[in-house]
Short mmCIF file of C-alpha atoms in Angstrom, two decimals:
data_model
loop_
_atom_site.label_atom_id
_atom_site.label_comp_id
_atom_site.label_asym_id
_atom_site.label_seq_id
_atom_site.Cartn_x
_atom_site.Cartn_y
_atom_site.Cartn_z
CA HIS O 524 -43.62 13.25 -10.69
CA PHE O 525 -43.56 15.94 -13.41
CA ASP O 526 -44.44 19.51 -12.49
CA GLY O 527 -44.03 22.97 -14.04
CA GLY O 528 -40.77 23.57 -12.16
CA ASP O 529 -39.08 20.72 -14.00
CA ALA O 530 -40.33 21.94 -17.37
CA ARG O 531 -38.94 25.42 -16.75
CA ALA O 532 -35.59 23.98 -15.71
CA VAL O 533 -35.39 21.86 -18.85
CA HIS O 534 -36.37 24.82 -21.03
CA ARG O 535 -33.72 27.01 -19.40
CA THR O 536 -31.04 24.36 -19.96
CA GLU O 537 -31.94 24.01 -23.65
CA SER O 538 -31.76 27.75 -24.28
CA GLU O 539 -28.39 27.95 -22.51
CA THR O 540 -26.91 25.25 -24.74
CA MET O 541 -28.31 26.49 -28.06
CA LYS O 542 -25.58 27.78 -30.34
CA PRO O 543 -25.88 31.27 -31.75
CA ARG O 544 -26.44 31.28 -35.50
CA ALA O 545 -23.19 31.60 -37.39
CA MET O 546 -22.45 35.00 -38.87
CA THR O 547 -22.72 35.02 -42.65
CA ARG O 548 -20.51 37.22 -44.76
CA THR O 549 -21.49 37.85 -48.38
CA ILE O 550 -18.91 38.88 -50.97
CA HIS O 551 -19.67 39.74 -54.61
CA ILE O 552 -16.82 39.65 -57.11
CA THR O 553 -16.71 40.59 -60.75
CA SER O 554 -13.37 39.02 -61.72
CA GLU O 555 -11.04 36.21 -60.74
CA GLU O 556 -8.48 38.84 -59.62
CA GLU O 557 -10.70 39.44 -56.56
CA LEU O 558 -10.46 35.83 -55.35
CA PRO O 559 -7.52 36.46 -52.97
CA GLN O 560 -9.82 38.70 -50.86
CA VAL O 561 -12.41 35.90 -50.75
CA ALA O 562 -9.71 33.41 -49.70
CA GLU O 563 -8.60 35.76 -46.90
CA ALA O 564 -12.20 36.20 -45.73
CA ILE O 565 -12.64 32.42 -45.52
CA LEU O 566 -9.42 32.01 -43.55
CA ALA O 567 -10.48 34.85 -41.22
CA ALA O 568 -13.82 33.08 -40.60
CA MET O 569 -12.20 29.82 -39.47
CA ASN O 570 -12.28 30.47 -35.68
CA ASN O 571 -10.51 27.20 -34.80
CA ARG O 572 -12.59 25.21 -37.29
CA THR O 573 -10.53 23.12 -39.69
CA VAL O 574 -13.07 21.78 -42.20
CA VAL O 575 -14.30 24.11 -44.95
CA VAL O 576 -17.02 22.87 -47.31
CA PHE O 577 -17.67 24.44 -50.69
CA ARG O 578 -21.19 24.30 -52.09
CA GLY O 579 -21.85 25.33 -55.66
CA GLU O 580 -22.81 23.95 -59.02
CA MET O 581 -20.34 22.44 -61.46
CA GLY O 582 -18.19 25.24 -62.87
CA ALA O 583 -18.91 27.67 -60.00
CA GLY O 584 -15.21 27.94 -59.21
CA LYS O 585 -14.71 25.71 -56.16
CA THR O 586 -11.30 24.41 -57.23
CA THR O 587 -10.18 27.88 -58.34
CA LEU O 588 -11.07 29.32 -54.93
CA ILE O 589 -9.32 26.44 -53.15
CA ARG O 590 -6.21 27.22 -55.24
CA GLU O 591 -6.30 30.78 -53.83
CA ILE O 592 -6.71 29.54 -50.25
CA VAL O 593 -3.79 27.12 -50.62
CA ALA O 594 -1.64 29.93 -52.09
CA ALA O 595 -2.66 32.27 -49.23
CA LEU O 596 -1.35 29.63 -46.83
CA GLY O 597 2.09 29.80 -48.41
CA SER O 598 1.93 26.72 -50.62
CA THR O 599 3.56 26.69 -54.02
CA ASP O 600 2.01 23.31 -54.86
CA THR O 601 -0.07 22.91 -58.01
CA VAL O 602 -3.73 22.66 -56.99
CA THR O 603 -5.94 20.40 -59.07
CA SER O 604 -9.29 18.83 -58.24
CA PRO O 605 -8.75 15.34 -56.79
CA THR O 606 -11.74 13.97 -58.71
CA PHE O 607 -10.34 10.46 -59.06
CA ALA O 608 -7.97 10.35 -56.07
CA ILE O 609 -10.67 11.83 -53.75
CA VAL O 610 -7.97 13.63 -51.71
CA ASN O 611 -4.88 15.67 -52.62
CA GLN O 612 -2.38 16.87 -50.07
CA TYR O 613 -0.51 20.17 -50.32
CA ARG O 614 2.08 21.73 -48.03
CA GLY O 615 1.57 25.19 -46.56
CA THR O 616 3.81 27.39 -44.42
CA ASN O 617 5.97 25.40 -41.99
CA ASP O 618 5.21 22.28 -44.03
CA ARG O 619 1.66 22.07 -42.57
CA PRO O 620 -0.52 19.68 -44.57
CA ILE O 621 -3.60 21.00 -46.37
CA TYR O 622 -6.10 18.37 -47.53
CA HIS O 623 -8.30 18.94 -50.58
CA PHE O 624 -11.24 16.58 -51.12
CA ASP O 625 -13.54 16.11 -54.07
CA PHE O 626 -16.43 13.75 -53.32
CA TYR O 627 -18.16 14.23 -56.68
CA ARG O 628 -17.53 10.65 -57.81
CA ILE O 629 -18.50 9.02 -54.50
CA GLU O 630 -21.44 6.69 -55.19
CA ASP O 631 -21.71 5.20 -51.71
CA ILE O 632 -20.83 6.80 -48.39
CA ARG O 633 -18.86 3.65 -47.50
CA GLU O 634 -16.22 4.79 -49.98
CA ALA O 635 -15.45 7.69 -47.61
CA TYR O 636 -15.05 5.23 -44.74
CA ASP O 637 -12.78 3.06 -46.91
CA PHE O 638 -10.18 5.78 -47.36
CA GLY O 639 -10.41 6.87 -43.70
CA TYR O 640 -12.06 10.29 -43.97
CA GLU O 641 -12.11 10.69 -40.16
CA GLU O 642 -8.32 10.61 -39.94
CA TYR O 643 -8.33 13.76 -42.08
CA PHE O 644 -11.43 15.57 -40.77
CA TYR O 645 -10.39 15.14 -37.13
CA SER O 646 -6.64 15.64 -37.65
CA GLY O 647 -6.69 19.32 -36.73
CA GLU O 648 -5.27 20.12 -40.17
CA LEU O 649 -7.10 22.15 -42.80
CA CYS O 650 -9.57 20.14 -44.93
CA LEU O 651 -11.09 21.82 -48.00
CA VAL O 652 -14.09 19.83 -49.24
CA GLU O 653 -15.76 19.95 -52.66
CA TRP O 654 -19.16 18.23 -53.11
CA PRO O 655 -19.86 17.80 -49.37
CA GLU O 656 -23.46 16.91 -50.29
CA LYS O 657 -22.21 13.41 -51.09
CA ILE O 658 -21.03 12.81 -47.49
CA GLU O 659 -23.26 15.18 -45.51
CA SER O 660 -23.75 12.83 -42.54
CA LEU O 661 -19.97 12.44 -42.08
CA LEU O 662 -19.17 16.14 -41.77
CA PRO O 663 -18.02 17.37 -38.35
CA GLU O 664 -20.44 19.61 -36.47
CA GLU O 665 -18.18 22.67 -36.56
CA ILE O 666 -17.45 23.56 -40.18
CA VAL O 667 -17.12 26.66 -42.32
CA THR O 668 -19.56 26.61 -45.24
CA VAL O 669 -18.91 28.57 -48.42
CA HIS O 670 -21.83 28.86 -50.84
CA ILE O 671 -20.78 29.90 -54.34
CA ALA O 672 -23.42 31.32 -56.67
CA LEU O 673 -22.58 31.64 -60.34
CA ASN O 674 -24.18 34.92 -61.38
CA ASP O 675 -22.80 34.98 -64.93
CA GLU O 676 -19.57 34.29 -66.78
CA THR O 677 -17.39 36.50 -64.55
CA THR O 678 -19.38 37.38 -61.43
CA ARG O 679 -19.81 35.22 -58.34
CA THR O 680 -21.44 35.65 -54.98
CA PHE O 681 -19.85 33.94 -51.98
CA GLU O 682 -21.63 33.38 -48.69
CA ILE O 683 -19.27 32.39 -45.89
CA GLU O 684 -20.78 30.99 -42.69
#
């Protein structure tokens, strides 16, 4: 039998389990030379999360920012967008793998299953994801999201959540 006591208990449980909204940090830059600070801010925002998604229009600078993050992690590897390969692997400090995904060319979400996306996303290693919109339903719950707004030729606004 349902009474008000049960409803209050359920309500209390829901509010206890609700996650606080992620803090958002906004950074405006006026030149590419400022990207290392953005890379450091993203790494500082990780808090045990290992998947970082980059949202921004074509030409916003997703790959360029990922290059800075990979360099900040001690890698000397050449960073290029894995548009056709879907995933590139780089080596950071202590030979830790860093995975860089570009889902732009994915036409069907099954393609992500075919190459075993979950082995990467749930590996505990860093995954940097371009065009996450193409595989939205496959993203882990705990991710860092970086929104990149192209203000003009040289200025960008980054929102890190």
